Coordinates of C-alpha atoms and ligand atoms in Angstrom, one line a residue:
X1 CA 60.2 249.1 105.5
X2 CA 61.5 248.0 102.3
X3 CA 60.3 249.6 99.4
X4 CA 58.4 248.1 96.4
X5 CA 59.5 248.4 92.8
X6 CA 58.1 247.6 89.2
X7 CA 60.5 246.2 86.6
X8 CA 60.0 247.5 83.0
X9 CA 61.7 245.3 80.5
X10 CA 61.3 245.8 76.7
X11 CA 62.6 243.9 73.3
X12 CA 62.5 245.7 70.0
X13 CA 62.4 244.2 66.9
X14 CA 64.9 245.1 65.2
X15 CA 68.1 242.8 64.3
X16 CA 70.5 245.5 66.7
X17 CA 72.2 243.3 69.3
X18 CA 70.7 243.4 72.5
X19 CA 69.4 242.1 75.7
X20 CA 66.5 239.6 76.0
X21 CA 63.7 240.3 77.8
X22 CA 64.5 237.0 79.9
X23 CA 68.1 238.7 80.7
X24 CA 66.6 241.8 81.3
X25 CA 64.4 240.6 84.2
X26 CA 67.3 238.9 85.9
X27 CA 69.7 241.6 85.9
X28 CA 66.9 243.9 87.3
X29 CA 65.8 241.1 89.8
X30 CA 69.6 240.8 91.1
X31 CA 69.2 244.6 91.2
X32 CA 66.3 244.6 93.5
X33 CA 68.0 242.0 95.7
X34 CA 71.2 243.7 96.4
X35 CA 69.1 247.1 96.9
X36 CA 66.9 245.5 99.5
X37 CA 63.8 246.3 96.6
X38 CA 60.4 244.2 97.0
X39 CA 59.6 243.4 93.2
X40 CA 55.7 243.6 93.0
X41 CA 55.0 243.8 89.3
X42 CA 56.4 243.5 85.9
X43 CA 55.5 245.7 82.4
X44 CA 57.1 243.9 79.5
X45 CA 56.9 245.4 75.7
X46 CA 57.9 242.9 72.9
X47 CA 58.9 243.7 69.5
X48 CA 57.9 247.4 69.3
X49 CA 60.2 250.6 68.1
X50 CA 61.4 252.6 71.0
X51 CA 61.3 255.5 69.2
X52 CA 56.9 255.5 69.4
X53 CA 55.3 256.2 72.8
X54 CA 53.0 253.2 71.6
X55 CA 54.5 250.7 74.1
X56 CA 50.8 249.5 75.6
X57 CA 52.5 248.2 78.8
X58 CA 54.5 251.2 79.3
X59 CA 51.9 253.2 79.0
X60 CA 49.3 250.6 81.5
X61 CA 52.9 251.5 84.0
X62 CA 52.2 255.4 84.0
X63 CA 48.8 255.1 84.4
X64 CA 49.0 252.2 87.7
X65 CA 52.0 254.6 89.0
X66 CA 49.2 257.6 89.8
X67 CA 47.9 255.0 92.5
X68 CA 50.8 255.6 94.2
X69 CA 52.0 251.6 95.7
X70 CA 54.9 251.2 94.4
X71 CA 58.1 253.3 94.3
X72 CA 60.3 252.5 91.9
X73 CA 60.4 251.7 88.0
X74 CA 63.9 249.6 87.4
X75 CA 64.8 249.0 84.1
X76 CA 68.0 246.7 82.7
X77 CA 69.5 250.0 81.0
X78 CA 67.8 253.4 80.4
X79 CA 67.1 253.1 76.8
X80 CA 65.0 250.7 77.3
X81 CA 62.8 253.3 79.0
X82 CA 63.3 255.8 76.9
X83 CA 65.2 256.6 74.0
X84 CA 64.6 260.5 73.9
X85 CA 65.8 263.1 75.8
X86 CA 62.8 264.9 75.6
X87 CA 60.4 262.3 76.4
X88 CA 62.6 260.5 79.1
X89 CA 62.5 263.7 80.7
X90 CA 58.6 264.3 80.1
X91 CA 58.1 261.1 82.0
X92 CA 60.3 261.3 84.7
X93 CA 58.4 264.6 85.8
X94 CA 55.1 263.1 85.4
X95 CA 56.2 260.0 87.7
X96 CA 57.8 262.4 90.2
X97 CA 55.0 263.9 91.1
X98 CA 53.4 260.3 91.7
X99 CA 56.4 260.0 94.1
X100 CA 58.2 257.0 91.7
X101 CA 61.6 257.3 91.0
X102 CA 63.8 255.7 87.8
X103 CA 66.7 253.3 88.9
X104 CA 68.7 251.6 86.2
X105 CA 70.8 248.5 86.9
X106 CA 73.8 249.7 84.1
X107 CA 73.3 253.1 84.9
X108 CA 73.3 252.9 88.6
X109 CA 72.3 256.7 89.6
X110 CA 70.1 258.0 91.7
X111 CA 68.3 260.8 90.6
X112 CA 67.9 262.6 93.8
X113 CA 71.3 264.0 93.1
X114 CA 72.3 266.4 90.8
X115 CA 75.2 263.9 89.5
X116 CA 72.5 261.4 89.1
X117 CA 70.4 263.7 86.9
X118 CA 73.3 264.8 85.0
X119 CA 74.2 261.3 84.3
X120 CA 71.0 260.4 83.7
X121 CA 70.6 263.0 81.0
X122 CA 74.0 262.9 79.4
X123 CA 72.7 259.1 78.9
X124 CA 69.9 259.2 77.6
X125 CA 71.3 261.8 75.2
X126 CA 73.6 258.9 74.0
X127 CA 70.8 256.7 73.3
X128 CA 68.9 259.2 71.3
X129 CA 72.2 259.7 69.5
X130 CA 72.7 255.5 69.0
X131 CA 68.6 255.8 67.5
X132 CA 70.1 258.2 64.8
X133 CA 73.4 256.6 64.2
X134 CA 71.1 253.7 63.3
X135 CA 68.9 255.2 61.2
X136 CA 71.4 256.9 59.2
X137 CA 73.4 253.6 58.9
X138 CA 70.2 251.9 58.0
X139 CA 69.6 254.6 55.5
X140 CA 73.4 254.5 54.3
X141 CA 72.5 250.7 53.2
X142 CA 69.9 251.3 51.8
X143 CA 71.3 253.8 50.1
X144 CA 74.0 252.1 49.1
X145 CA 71.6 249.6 47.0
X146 CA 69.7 252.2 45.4
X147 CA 72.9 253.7 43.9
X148 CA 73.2 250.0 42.7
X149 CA 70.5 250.2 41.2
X150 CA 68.8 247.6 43.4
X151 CA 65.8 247.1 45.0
X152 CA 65.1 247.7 48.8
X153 CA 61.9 245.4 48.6
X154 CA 58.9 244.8 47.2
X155 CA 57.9 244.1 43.7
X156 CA 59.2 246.1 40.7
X157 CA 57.2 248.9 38.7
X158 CA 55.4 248.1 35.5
X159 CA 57.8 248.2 33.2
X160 CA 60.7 246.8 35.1
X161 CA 62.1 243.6 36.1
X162 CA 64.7 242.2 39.0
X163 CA 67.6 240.9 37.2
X164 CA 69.6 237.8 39.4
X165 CA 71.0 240.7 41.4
X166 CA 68.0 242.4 42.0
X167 CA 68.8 245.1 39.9
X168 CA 65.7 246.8 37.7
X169 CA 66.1 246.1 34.3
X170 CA 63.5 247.0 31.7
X171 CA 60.5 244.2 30.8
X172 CA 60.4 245.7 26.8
X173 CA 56.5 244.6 26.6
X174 CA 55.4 246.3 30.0
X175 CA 57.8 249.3 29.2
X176 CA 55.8 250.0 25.4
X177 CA 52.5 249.6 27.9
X178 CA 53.8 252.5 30.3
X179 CA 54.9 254.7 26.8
X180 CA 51.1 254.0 25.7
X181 CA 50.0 255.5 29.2
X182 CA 52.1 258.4 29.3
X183 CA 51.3 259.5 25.8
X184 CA 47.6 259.2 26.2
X185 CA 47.8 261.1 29.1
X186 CA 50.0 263.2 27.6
X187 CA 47.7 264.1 24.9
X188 CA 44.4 264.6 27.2
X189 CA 43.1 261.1 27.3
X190 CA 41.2 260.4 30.3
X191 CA 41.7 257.9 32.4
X192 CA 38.8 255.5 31.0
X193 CA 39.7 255.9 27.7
X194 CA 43.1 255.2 28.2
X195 CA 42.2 252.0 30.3
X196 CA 40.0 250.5 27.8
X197 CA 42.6 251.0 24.8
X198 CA 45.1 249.0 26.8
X199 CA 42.7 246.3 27.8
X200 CA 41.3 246.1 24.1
X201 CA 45.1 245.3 23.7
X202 CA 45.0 242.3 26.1
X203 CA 48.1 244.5 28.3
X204 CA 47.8 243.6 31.8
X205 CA 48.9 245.4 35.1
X206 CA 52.3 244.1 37.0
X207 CA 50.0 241.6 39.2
X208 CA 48.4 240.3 35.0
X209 CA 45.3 241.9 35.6
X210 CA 43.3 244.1 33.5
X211 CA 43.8 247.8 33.8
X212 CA 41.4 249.9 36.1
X213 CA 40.6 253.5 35.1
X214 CA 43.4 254.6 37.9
X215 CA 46.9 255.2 36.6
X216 CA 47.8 258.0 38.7
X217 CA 50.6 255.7 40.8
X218 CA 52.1 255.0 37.4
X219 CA 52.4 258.7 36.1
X220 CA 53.7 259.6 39.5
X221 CA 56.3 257.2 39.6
X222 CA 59.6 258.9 38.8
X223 CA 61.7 255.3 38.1
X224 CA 60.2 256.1 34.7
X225 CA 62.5 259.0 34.1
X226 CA 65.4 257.1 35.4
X227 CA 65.0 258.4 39.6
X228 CA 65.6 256.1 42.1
X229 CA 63.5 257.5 44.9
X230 CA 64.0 256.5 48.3
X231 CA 62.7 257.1 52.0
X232 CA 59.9 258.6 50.5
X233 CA 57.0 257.0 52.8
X234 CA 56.5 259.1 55.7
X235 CA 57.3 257.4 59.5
X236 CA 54.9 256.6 61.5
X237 CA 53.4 259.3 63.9
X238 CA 53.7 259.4 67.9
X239 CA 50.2 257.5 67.9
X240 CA 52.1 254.4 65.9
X241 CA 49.6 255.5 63.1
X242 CA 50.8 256.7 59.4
X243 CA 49.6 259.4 57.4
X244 CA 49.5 257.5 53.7
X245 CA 48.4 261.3 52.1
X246 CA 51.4 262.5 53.6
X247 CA 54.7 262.7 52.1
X248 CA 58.5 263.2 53.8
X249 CA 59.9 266.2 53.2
X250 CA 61.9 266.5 50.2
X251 CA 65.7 266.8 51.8
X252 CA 64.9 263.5 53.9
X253 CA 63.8 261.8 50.3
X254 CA 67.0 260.3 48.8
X255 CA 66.9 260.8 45.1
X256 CA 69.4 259.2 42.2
X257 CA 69.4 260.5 38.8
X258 CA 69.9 258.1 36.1
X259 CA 69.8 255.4 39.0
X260 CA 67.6 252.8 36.9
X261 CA 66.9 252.7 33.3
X262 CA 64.5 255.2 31.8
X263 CA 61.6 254.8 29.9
X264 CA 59.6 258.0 29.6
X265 CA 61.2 261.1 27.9
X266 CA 61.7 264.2 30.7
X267 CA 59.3 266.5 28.5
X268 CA 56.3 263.7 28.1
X269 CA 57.2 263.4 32.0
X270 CA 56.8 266.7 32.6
X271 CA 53.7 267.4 30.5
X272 CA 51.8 264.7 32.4
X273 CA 53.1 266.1 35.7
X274 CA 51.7 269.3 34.4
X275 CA 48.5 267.7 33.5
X276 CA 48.0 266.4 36.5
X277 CA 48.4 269.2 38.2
X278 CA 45.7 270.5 36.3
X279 CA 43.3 267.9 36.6
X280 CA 43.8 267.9 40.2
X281 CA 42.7 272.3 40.4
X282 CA 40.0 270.9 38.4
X283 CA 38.4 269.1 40.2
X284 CA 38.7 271.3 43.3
X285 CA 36.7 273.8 41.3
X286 CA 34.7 271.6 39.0
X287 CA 32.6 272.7 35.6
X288 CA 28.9 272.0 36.0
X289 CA 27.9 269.6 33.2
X290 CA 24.6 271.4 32.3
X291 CA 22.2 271.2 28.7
X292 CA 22.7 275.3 28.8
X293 CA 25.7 276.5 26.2
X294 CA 27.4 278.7 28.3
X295 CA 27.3 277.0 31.8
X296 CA 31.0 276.4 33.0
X297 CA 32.3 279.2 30.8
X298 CA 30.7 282.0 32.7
X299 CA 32.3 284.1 35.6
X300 CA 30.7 286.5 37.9
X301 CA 32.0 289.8 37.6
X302 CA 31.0 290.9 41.1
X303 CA 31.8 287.7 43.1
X304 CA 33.9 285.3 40.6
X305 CA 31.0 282.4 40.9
X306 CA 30.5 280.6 38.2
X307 CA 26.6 281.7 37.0
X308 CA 24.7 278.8 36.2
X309 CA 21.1 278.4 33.6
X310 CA 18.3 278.6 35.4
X311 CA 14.2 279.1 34.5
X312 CA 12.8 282.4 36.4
X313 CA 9.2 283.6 35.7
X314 CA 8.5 287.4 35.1
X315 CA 7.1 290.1 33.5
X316 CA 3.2 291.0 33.1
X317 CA 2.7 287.6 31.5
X318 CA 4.8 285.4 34.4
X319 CA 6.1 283.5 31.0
X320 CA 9.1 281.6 31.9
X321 CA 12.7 283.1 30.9
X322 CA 15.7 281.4 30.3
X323 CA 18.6 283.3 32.2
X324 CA 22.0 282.8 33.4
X325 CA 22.0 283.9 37.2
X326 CA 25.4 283.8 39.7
X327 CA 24.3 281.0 41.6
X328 CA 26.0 282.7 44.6
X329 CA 22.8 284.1 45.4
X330 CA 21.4 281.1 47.3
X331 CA 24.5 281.7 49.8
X332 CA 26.1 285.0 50.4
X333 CA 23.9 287.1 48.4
X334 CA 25.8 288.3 45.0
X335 CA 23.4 291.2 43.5
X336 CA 24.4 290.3 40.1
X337 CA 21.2 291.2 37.6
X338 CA 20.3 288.1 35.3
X339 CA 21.3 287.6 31.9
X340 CA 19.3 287.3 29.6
X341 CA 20.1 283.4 27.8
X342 CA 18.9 283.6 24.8
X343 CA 20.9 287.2 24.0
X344 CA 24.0 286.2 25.8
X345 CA 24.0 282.6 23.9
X346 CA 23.3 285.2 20.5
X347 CA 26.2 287.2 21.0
X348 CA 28.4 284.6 21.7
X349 CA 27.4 282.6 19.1
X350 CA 27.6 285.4 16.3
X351 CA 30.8 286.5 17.4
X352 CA 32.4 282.8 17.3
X353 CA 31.1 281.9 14.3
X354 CA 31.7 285.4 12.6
X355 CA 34.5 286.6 13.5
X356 CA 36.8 283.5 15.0
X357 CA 35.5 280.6 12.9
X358 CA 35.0 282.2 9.4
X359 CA 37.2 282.2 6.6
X360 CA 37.3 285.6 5.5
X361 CA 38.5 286.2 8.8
X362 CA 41.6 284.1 8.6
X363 CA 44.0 287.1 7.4
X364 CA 43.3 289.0 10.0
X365 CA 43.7 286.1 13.2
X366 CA 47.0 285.3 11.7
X367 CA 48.2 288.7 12.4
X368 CA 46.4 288.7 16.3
X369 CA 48.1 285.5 16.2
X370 CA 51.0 286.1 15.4
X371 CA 51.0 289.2 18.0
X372 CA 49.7 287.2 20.6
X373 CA 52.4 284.8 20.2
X374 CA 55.2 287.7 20.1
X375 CA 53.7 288.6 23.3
X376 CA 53.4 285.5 25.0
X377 CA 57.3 284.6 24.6
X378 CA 58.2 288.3 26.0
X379 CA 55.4 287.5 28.7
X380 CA 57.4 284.0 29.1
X381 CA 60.6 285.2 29.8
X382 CA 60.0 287.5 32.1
X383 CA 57.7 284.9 34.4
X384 CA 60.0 281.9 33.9
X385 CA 63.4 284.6 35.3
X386 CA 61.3 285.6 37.8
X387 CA 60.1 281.5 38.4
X388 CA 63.9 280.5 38.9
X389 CA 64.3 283.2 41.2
X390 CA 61.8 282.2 43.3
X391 CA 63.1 278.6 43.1
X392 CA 66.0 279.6 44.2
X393 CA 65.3 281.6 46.7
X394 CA 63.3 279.1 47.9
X395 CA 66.3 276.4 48.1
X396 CA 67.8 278.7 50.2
X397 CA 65.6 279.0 52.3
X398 CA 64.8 275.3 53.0
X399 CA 68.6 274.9 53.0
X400 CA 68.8 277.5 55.9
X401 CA 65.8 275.2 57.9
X402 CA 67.6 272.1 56.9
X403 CA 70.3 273.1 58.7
X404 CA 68.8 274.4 61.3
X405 CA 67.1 271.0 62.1
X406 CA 69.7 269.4 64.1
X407 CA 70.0 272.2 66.5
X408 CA 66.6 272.3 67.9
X409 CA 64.5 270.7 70.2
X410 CA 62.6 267.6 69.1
X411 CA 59.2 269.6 69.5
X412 CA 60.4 272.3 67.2
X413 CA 61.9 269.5 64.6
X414 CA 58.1 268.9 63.6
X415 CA 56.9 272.7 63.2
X416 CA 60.1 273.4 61.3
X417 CA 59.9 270.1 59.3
X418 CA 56.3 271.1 58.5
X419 CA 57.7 275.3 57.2
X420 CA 60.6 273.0 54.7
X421 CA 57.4 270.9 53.4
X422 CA 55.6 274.1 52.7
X423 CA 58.4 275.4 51.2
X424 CA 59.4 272.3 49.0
X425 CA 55.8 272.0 47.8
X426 CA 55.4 276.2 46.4
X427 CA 59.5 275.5 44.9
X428 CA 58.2 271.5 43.2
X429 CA 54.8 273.5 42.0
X430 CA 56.8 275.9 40.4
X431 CA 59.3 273.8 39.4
X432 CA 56.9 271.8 37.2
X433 CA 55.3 275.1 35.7
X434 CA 58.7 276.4 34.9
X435 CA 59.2 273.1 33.0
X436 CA 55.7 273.1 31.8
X437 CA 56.3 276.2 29.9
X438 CA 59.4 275.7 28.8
X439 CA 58.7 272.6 26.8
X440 CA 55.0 274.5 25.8
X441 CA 57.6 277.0 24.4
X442 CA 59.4 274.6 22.5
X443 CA 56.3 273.1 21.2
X444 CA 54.2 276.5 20.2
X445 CA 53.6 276.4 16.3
X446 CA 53.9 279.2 14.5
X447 CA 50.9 279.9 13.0
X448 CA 50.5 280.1 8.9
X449 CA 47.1 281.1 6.8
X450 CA 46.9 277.2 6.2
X451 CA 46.9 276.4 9.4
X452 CA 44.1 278.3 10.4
X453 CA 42.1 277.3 7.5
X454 CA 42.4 274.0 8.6
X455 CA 41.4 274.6 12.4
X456 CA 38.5 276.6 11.0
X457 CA 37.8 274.0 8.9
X458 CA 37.7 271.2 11.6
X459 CA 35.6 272.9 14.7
X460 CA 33.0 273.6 12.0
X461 CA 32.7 270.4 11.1
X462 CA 31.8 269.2 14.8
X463 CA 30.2 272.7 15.4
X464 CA 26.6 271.9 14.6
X465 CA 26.9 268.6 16.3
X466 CA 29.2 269.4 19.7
X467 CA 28.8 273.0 19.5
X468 CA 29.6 272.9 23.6
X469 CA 32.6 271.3 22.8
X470 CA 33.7 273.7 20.5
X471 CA 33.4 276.3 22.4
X472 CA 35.0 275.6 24.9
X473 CA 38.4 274.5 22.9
X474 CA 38.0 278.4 22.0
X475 CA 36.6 279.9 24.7
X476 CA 38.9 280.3 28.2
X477 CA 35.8 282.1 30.1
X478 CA 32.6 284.5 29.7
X479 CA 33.3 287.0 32.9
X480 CA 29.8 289.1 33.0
X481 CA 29.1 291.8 35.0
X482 CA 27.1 294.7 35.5
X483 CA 29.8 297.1 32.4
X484 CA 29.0 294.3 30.0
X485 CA 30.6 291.0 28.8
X486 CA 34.0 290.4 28.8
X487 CA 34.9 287.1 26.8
X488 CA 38.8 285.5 27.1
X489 CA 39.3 283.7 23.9
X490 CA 41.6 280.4 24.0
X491 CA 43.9 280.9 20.8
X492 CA 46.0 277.6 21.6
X493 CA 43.9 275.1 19.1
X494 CA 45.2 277.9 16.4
X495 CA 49.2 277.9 17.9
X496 CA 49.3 274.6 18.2
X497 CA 47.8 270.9 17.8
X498 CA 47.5 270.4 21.5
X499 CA 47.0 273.5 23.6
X500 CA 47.6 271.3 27.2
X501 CA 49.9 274.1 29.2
X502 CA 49.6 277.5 28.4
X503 CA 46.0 279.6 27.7
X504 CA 47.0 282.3 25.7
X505 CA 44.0 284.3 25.0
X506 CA 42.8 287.5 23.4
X507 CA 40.3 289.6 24.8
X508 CA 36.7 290.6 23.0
X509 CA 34.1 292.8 24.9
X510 CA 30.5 293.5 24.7
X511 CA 28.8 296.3 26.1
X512 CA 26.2 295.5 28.7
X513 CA 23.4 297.1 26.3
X514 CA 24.3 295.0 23.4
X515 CA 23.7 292.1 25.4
X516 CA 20.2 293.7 26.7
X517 CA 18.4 295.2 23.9
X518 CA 20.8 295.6 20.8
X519 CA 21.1 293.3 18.7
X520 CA 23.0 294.7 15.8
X521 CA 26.9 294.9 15.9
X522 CA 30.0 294.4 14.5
X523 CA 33.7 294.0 15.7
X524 CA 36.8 295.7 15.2
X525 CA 39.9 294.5 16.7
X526 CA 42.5 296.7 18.5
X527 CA 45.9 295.7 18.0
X528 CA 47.5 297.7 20.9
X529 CA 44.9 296.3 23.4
X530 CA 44.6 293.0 22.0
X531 CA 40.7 293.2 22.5
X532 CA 37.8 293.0 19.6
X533 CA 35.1 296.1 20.7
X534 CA 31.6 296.5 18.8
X535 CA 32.5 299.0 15.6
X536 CA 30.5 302.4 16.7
X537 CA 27.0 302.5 14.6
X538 CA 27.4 299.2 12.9
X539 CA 24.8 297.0 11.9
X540 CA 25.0 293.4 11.2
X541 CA 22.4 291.2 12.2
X542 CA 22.7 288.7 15.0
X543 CA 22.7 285.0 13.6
X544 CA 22.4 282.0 15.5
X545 CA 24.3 278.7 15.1
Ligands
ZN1 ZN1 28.0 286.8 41.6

């Protein structure tokens, strides 16, 4: 009896020389002829990548080859099958056990043999080899025009234009539009704001539209600093589908300094990058807006929540009380005693407006200044060694898995893949702190007695109006707990004008009691601690703002 075969024939779209479908199916039906094969069906794939399993007729073949009526699959040449090792080998086990078999009309094996597996292994290996050899010459092209400068595609950045050789050259209009962005965002704009400044100015976007509130794209886009970046997308998954949050993984990016003509300064880069980074952590942990003072500022002591106003009703009387309470209470219960509003609001307030934003006290915050300064460059240098450390520890490591990629199994490629993303994302994080406090180094003002007078000077003005506002420019958090109140003050609107990177703070603690029942106190400030405590058996009279 002779036995029945299917042809599979496919046609990829990519300009590589190669056989039409229409060629294919002759060859194979010559095949069948001379092999004494009945032909009794066909699966053709048109115009699809060989390297997805996303071949819809292909797949219809190993699904109709469970029924078992039909023998053979012959295809023109095996990588038109397959064009992985791993995955030609995957199906050939799943089709033996349906009893179907793989002939080949180029590579005439049979795979009943040992010879015929071995050959068909050793050739499917050079497929999978010709699939990389194409990439990496497709890659070496494209390459090759970004170190020209050029474009692969698409249209250019705002702020560039093609030149006659599609080369990027700057558009001097659009490029003052993208300094405007990267300045405001530079000095803590938000994205609104920033948008309705440059609409106000009639700019438009690269398509001549009006600006949107979304400029995240643009303060990304490292063209601006002079990069060309290339390969960056991320291919397409085994399910033909793409992950757009997804990035590559940073030694399959191809990056060229100085590769296009900059318009953004590395340090307003690197700020933005840094304020980004910041935006993004906060909004994954986000500040209630609330009409209470302290809301946002306060910490938990026991489980780190952030305590939140709230009305109880207690006492004799049931009279309604204003108290802060950890909100982690309605969850996993956090047994974190109330605090009082009213007092905590007090204290705060007294101590803000007594001791930080007075000008008596002006001599004596120059010198915590000053200290807090000395030890926040000491503090510096010993995170930012310990920083490049880590980075380069960390290259090597992703070096070592780099290289390690072209010796394993394609399975493994993605796990390892995967570790070097993990990797490059902790060394890039750092990367961009390191930078972040360099330049916030660079930028610190020393602070004078006139300085601080005028700082003083300026959050009083907006106290009585924006007194939220205020405080937090000077207050970093309110941690309370059951020992007492432990306030981090913000000293960077004294250090200088725009305190965006670093929080150096100074510490001031108030006993739980005060915070209770006693209202009288006064602060003295220890210089080896760096922390204001009540002065023992004083007595100064709480004062609201
Ligand atoms: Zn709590």
């Amino acid at each position: 009896m002779r036995k029945k075969a299917v042809c599979y024939a496919r046609f990829s779209s990519s300009k590589q020389r190669e056989e039409s479908i229409v060629h294919q199916l002759e060859k194979i039906t010559e095949y069948c002829k001379t092999h004494n094969l009945t032909i009794v069906g066909q699966y053709i794939d048109e115009a699809q990548s060989g390297t997805t399993d996303r071949r819809t007729n292909f797949q219809k073949m190993m699904v109709d080859a469970e029924a078992r009526e039909w023998d053979y699959i012959v295809v023109y040449k095996m990588d038109r099958f397959s064009r992985s090792v791993s995955d030609a080998l995957h199906y050939q086990k799943l089709l033996k056990s349906h009893g179907v078999d793989i002939l080949s009309v180029i590579e005439d094996f049979d795979s009943e043999t040992p010879e015929g597996g071995f050959f068909n292994l050793i050739t499917m290996g050079m497929s999978q080899l010709y699939v990389q050899n194409l990439r990496r010459s497709v890659m070496a092209g494209l390459l090759q025009n970004a170190k020209r400068g050029m474009a692969t595609g698409g249209i250019p950045p705002l702020g560039y234009d093609f030149d006659v050789n599609m080369k990027l050259i700057i558009n001097e209009y659009e490029a003052e539009t993208v300094r405007i962005i990267f300045d405001m965002i530079s000095r803590g704009h938000s994205y609104r704001k920033l948008a309705h400044r440059l609409n106000e100015e009639c700019r438009h976007t690269k398509e001549g539209g009006p600006f949107k509130a979304n400029f995240h794209d643009i303060l990304k886009n490292r063209k601006y600093i002079g990069e060309y970046v290339y390969n960056r997308s991320i291919p397409k998954r085994s399910d033909g589908k793409r992950n757009t949050h997804d990035s590559k993984a940073e030694f399959e990016i191809v990056r060229l300094p100085n590769a296009v003509p900059r318009i953004v300064d590395d340090i307003t880069f690197y700020k933005v990058q840094e304020i980004l980074r910041q935006r993004e952590h906060n909004h994954r942990h986000p500040r209630l807006k609330s009409k209470y003072l302290l809301t946002g500022l306060l910490q938990c002591e026991v489980c780190g929540h952030s305590p939140i106003g709230n009305v109880t009703a207690g006492g004799r009387n049931k009279t309604p009380r204003l108290v802060y309470v950890c909100k982690n209470k309605i969850n996993t219960p956090c047994h974190q005693k109330d605090f009082n509003m009213a007092n905590l609001d007090g204290v705060v307030k007294t101590f803000i407006k007594k001791y930080l934003l007075a000008k008596n006290k002006a001599p004596e915050l120059l010198i915590i200044l000053k200290k807090v300064l000395e030890d926040f460059r000491s503090h510096s240098a010993i995170k930012m060694a310990q920083m490049s450390n880590r980075i380069e520890e960390l290259d090597k490591d992703i070096n070592v898995l780099v290289s390690q990629i072209s010796d394993v199994k394609r399975s493994m490629e993605r796990i390892i893949i995967d570790e070097i993303k993990g990797l490059e994302k902790e060394r890039n994080n750092l990367f961009i702190q390191y930078r972040a406090l360099e330049i916030d180094l660079s930028n610190l003002v020393k602070p004078t007695l006139k300085s601080i007078y005028e700082t003083i000077k300026q959050a009083n003005d907006t106290l009585d109006n924006e007194p939220k506002n205020v405080l937090r420019n000077f207050i970093d958090r309110i941690i309370i707990g059951n020992s007492g109140v432990h306030m981090i003050l913000n000293s960077g609107p004294f250090l200088s004008t725009e305190p965006l990177v670093s929080k150096l703070g100074f510490d001031v603690s108030f006993p739980h009691e005060m915070v209770r029942k006693v209202k009288y106190v006064e602060w003295e400030y220890d210089y080896e601690k760096i922390v204001y405590k009540p002065k023992k058996d004083s007595k100064v009279k709480l004062e609201s703002l």
